Amino acid sequence: MSPSGSESPSASPTTTAEPATALQDALTKSAEAKTASGSMHFTSKGKIDARGTWARQNEPRLLTAKVNQLTLNGKPNPAQPQIIVNGDNALVNGGGLIPNQGNTWWRVPLDNLPGERGKMISDLLTSGRLQDPATIKEIAAAHKDVQNEGEEEVGGQTVTHYSSSLDTQEAAQAAGLPTPTASPGNWPKTLRVDTWVDSSGMVKRQQFRNEEGGQPFNLNLTVKDYDKPVTVQTPPADQVKEVDQQTLKNLLGE
């Protein structure tokens, strides 16, 4: 199977390639789509349960995510935080989660984030490399022990389920990013990844699990649409202000 974006094959990736190649091709081909959008679900050790939507657009570069349903420490929270990444700037609104923010959106210059964590976020979001199919293909090679787990159903479609382990340090190097410091309190060395691929070789769902140390988490991303227009409602100019450095350090835990 070729990630060239040509006409989708009728055969399942299960029958056209061994698991590691099929997974790499699917991740690359999916990254070639001009747009993608879907739903997300993040959980962390019973402390956070967040459900919402996400969307990306390659040209011009745009990423957005919004939480629509939030539970913190087992209690429902009405906050609906949202982030819009547009080029080298992010617009952040806590939606009631950040004290004293109100309806104000913070404009965060991504090329000047403080600390090691800020540097990594900056490199991830401003370089555009994570939306570059060539980079995605390199990162896909960091998936180890890829296994074909058989056919399942996602969103009413029959898909092929692949399991793998993602070496985060190797993935960072493949993307040309600073190698994260792997530690239980900072960043896991390995993520368990499950990927579901449809018969046309496109990713329909991915699940990332950190099972290391004291900060396990689970992130599910489901794709609803590829190559359909992405509409993002940006806030009026009078609701946007620059974030101060101390607030930024607090947000990043620096």
Coordinates of C-alpha atoms in Angstrom, one line a residue:
M1 CA 0.0 0.0 0.0
S2 CA 1.4 3.4 -1.0
P3 CA 0.9 6.5 1.1
S4 CA 0.8 8.6 -2.0
G5 CA -2.8 9.7 -1.6
S6 CA -3.9 8.0 -4.8
E7 CA -7.2 6.1 -5.1
S8 CA -7.9 4.1 -2.0
P9 CA -7.4 0.3 -2.3
S10 CA -10.4 -1.9 -1.9
A11 CA -8.5 -4.5 0.1
S12 CA -7.9 -4.1 3.8
P13 CA -4.4 -3.2 5.0
T14 CA -4.5 -6.5 6.8
T15 CA -4.1 -8.3 3.4
T16 CA -1.7 -5.9 1.7
A17 CA 1.2 -5.5 4.2
E18 CA 2.8 -6.8 7.3
P19 CA 1.7 -5.0 10.4
A20 CA 4.5 -2.5 10.9
T21 CA 4.4 -1.4 7.2
A22 CA 0.6 -1.2 7.2
L23 CA 0.6 1.0 10.3
Q24 CA 3.3 3.3 8.9
D25 CA 1.4 3.7 5.6
A26 CA -1.9 4.4 7.4
L27 CA -0.3 7.1 9.7
T28 CA 1.4 8.7 6.7
K29 CA -1.6 8.6 4.4
S30 CA -3.9 10.1 7.1
A31 CA -1.4 12.9 7.7
E32 CA -1.6 13.8 4.0
A33 CA -5.3 14.7 4.3
K34 CA -5.7 18.5 4.2
T35 CA -8.0 18.5 7.2
A36 CA -9.3 16.1 9.8
S37 CA -11.7 16.4 12.7
G38 CA -13.3 14.3 15.4
S39 CA -13.8 13.6 19.1
M40 CA -11.4 13.1 22.0
H41 CA -11.5 11.6 25.4
F42 CA -8.7 12.0 28.0
T43 CA -8.6 10.4 31.4
S44 CA -5.9 10.5 34.1
K45 CA -5.9 8.3 37.2
G46 CA -9.4 9.2 38.2
K47 CA -8.4 12.9 38.6
I48 CA -9.4 14.1 35.1
D49 CA -12.0 12.9 32.7
A50 CA -12.4 15.2 29.7
R51 CA -14.4 14.8 26.5
G52 CA -14.5 17.1 23.6
T53 CA -13.7 17.8 19.9
W54 CA -10.6 18.5 17.9
A55 CA -9.7 19.6 14.4
R56 CA -6.6 20.3 12.3
Q57 CA -5.9 22.0 9.0
N58 CA -2.6 21.7 7.2
E59 CA -2.7 24.9 5.1
P60 CA -2.9 27.4 6.6
R61 CA -1.8 25.6 9.7
L62 CA -4.5 25.4 12.3
L63 CA -5.1 23.2 15.4
T64 CA -8.0 23.4 17.8
A65 CA -9.4 21.4 20.7
K66 CA -12.4 22.1 23.0
V67 CA -13.5 20.2 26.1
N68 CA -17.3 19.9 26.3
Q69 CA -17.7 17.6 29.3
L70 CA -15.3 17.7 32.2
T71 CA -15.0 15.8 35.5
L72 CA -12.2 16.7 38.0
N73 CA -11.5 14.5 41.0
G74 CA -14.7 12.7 40.5
K75 CA -16.9 15.8 40.4
P76 CA -18.6 17.3 37.3
N77 CA -17.1 20.7 36.4
P78 CA -19.0 23.1 34.1
A79 CA -15.8 24.5 32.6
Q80 CA -15.3 24.1 28.8
P81 CA -11.7 25.1 28.1
Q82 CA -10.6 25.6 24.5
I83 CA -7.3 26.2 22.6
I84 CA -6.8 27.5 19.1
V85 CA -3.3 27.3 17.6
N86 CA -3.0 29.5 14.6
G87 CA 0.5 29.7 13.2
D88 CA 3.0 30.8 15.9
N89 CA 0.3 31.9 18.4
A90 CA -2.2 30.1 20.6
L91 CA -5.5 31.5 21.9
V92 CA -6.4 30.0 25.2
N93 CA -9.7 30.3 27.1
G94 CA -10.3 28.3 30.3
G95 CA -14.1 28.4 29.8
G96 CA -14.5 28.8 33.6
L97 CA -11.5 26.6 34.5
I98 CA -8.9 29.4 35.0
P99 CA -9.7 31.7 38.0
N100 CA -10.4 35.4 37.2
Q101 CA -10.0 34.9 33.4
G102 CA -13.7 35.5 32.6
N103 CA -14.5 35.8 28.9
T104 CA -10.9 36.9 28.1
W105 CA -8.8 34.9 25.7
W106 CA -5.0 34.8 26.3
R107 CA -2.8 35.1 23.2
V108 CA 0.2 33.0 23.9
P109 CA 3.3 33.5 21.7
L110 CA 4.5 29.9 21.1
D111 CA 8.0 30.8 20.1
N112 CA 8.8 32.1 23.6
L113 CA 7.5 29.6 26.1
P114 CA 9.5 29.3 29.4
G115 CA 11.2 26.1 30.7
E116 CA 11.8 22.6 29.2
R117 CA 8.1 21.8 29.0
G118 CA 7.5 25.1 27.2
K119 CA 10.3 24.5 24.8
M120 CA 8.9 21.2 23.8
I121 CA 5.4 22.5 23.3
S122 CA 6.8 25.4 21.3
D123 CA 8.7 23.0 19.0
L124 CA 5.8 20.7 18.6
L125 CA 3.3 23.4 17.7
T126 CA 5.2 26.0 15.8
S127 CA 7.4 23.9 13.5
G128 CA 4.5 22.3 11.7
R129 CA 6.5 19.1 11.6
L130 CA 3.9 17.1 13.3
Q131 CA 1.5 17.9 10.4
D132 CA 4.1 17.0 7.8
P133 CA 3.5 13.6 6.3
A134 CA 7.2 13.0 5.8
T135 CA 7.8 13.6 9.6
I136 CA 4.8 11.4 10.5
K137 CA 6.4 8.6 8.4
E138 CA 9.6 8.9 10.4
I139 CA 7.8 9.0 13.7
A140 CA 5.8 5.9 12.7
A141 CA 9.0 4.0 12.6
A142 CA 9.3 4.5 16.4
H143 CA 6.3 2.2 16.8
K144 CA 7.8 -1.1 18.1
D145 CA 6.3 -4.6 18.4
V146 CA 3.5 -3.8 16.0
Q147 CA 0.8 -6.5 16.1
N148 CA -2.3 -7.0 14.0
E149 CA -5.1 -7.7 16.5
G150 CA -7.7 -8.5 13.9
E151 CA -10.9 -6.8 12.7
E152 CA -13.3 -4.8 14.9
E153 CA -15.9 -2.1 14.4
V154 CA -15.5 1.7 14.9
G155 CA -18.3 4.0 14.1
G156 CA -20.2 1.3 12.2
Q157 CA -17.1 0.5 10.0
T158 CA -15.1 -2.7 9.9
V159 CA -11.5 -1.7 10.7
T160 CA -8.2 -3.4 11.4
H161 CA -6.8 -3.0 14.9
Y162 CA -3.0 -2.6 15.4
S163 CA -1.2 -2.5 18.8
S164 CA 2.3 -1.1 19.3
S165 CA 4.7 0.5 21.7
L166 CA 5.8 4.0 20.9
D167 CA 9.4 5.0 22.0
T168 CA 8.8 8.7 22.8
Q169 CA 12.5 9.6 22.7
E170 CA 13.0 7.9 19.3
A171 CA 9.8 9.6 18.1
A172 CA 11.1 13.0 19.2
Q173 CA 14.5 12.5 17.5
A174 CA 12.6 11.4 14.3
A175 CA 10.6 14.6 14.4
G176 CA 13.8 16.7 14.9
L177 CA 12.6 17.8 18.3
P178 CA 14.5 18.0 21.6
T179 CA 14.6 14.6 23.3
P180 CA 12.3 14.6 26.3
T181 CA 13.6 13.7 29.7
A182 CA 11.9 10.3 30.5
S183 CA 10.9 10.1 34.1
P184 CA 7.7 9.1 36.0
G185 CA 7.0 12.7 36.9
N186 CA 7.9 14.2 33.5
W187 CA 7.4 12.2 30.4
P188 CA 7.0 8.4 29.8
K189 CA 9.7 6.6 27.8
T190 CA 7.1 4.4 26.2
L191 CA 3.5 4.8 25.3
R192 CA 1.2 1.9 24.5
V193 CA -0.7 2.8 21.3
D194 CA -3.7 1.2 19.6
T195 CA -4.6 2.3 16.1
W196 CA -7.7 1.3 14.1
V197 CA -7.4 1.6 10.3
D198 CA -10.3 1.4 7.8
S199 CA -10.3 -0.5 4.5
S200 CA -9.0 2.6 2.6
G201 CA -5.9 2.8 4.8
M202 CA -7.0 5.8 6.9
V203 CA -6.8 6.0 10.6
K204 CA -10.2 6.1 12.3
R205 CA -9.2 6.0 15.9
Q206 CA -6.0 6.0 18.1
Q207 CA -5.6 5.4 21.8
F208 CA -2.4 6.4 23.7
R209 CA -1.8 5.0 27.2
N210 CA 0.9 5.8 29.7
E211 CA 1.3 2.9 32.1
E212 CA 4.5 4.1 33.7
G213 CA 5.0 5.6 37.2
G214 CA 2.4 7.5 39.1
Q215 CA 0.8 9.5 36.3
P216 CA -1.0 7.0 34.0
F217 CA -3.2 8.5 31.4
N218 CA -5.4 7.4 28.5
L219 CA -6.0 9.6 25.4
N220 CA -8.5 8.5 22.7
L221 CA -8.8 10.3 19.4
T222 CA -11.5 9.4 17.0
V223 CA -11.6 10.7 13.4
K224 CA -15.0 11.7 12.1
D225 CA -14.0 13.4 8.8
Y226 CA -11.1 13.8 6.5
D227 CA -10.7 16.6 3.9
K228 CA -13.8 18.5 4.9
P229 CA -13.7 22.2 5.7
V230 CA -12.7 23.1 9.2
T231 CA -14.5 26.1 10.7
V232 CA -13.1 27.7 13.8
Q233 CA -14.9 30.6 15.6
T234 CA -12.1 33.0 16.7
P235 CA -12.9 35.5 19.5
P236 CA -13.4 39.2 18.9
A237 CA -10.2 41.3 19.2
D238 CA -11.5 43.1 22.3
Q239 CA -11.7 39.8 24.2
V240 CA -8.1 38.9 23.5
K241 CA -5.1 40.0 25.6
E242 CA -1.4 39.1 25.8
V243 CA -0.6 36.6 28.6
D244 CA 2.0 37.8 31.1
Q245 CA 5.1 35.6 31.7
Q246 CA 4.3 34.8 35.4
T247 CA 0.8 33.5 34.4
L248 CA 2.4 31.5 31.6
K249 CA 4.9 29.9 34.0
N250 CA 2.1 29.0 36.3
L251 CA 0.2 27.4 33.5
L252 CA 3.2 25.4 32.4
G253 CA 4.1 24.4 36.0
E254 CA 7.5 26.1 35.8

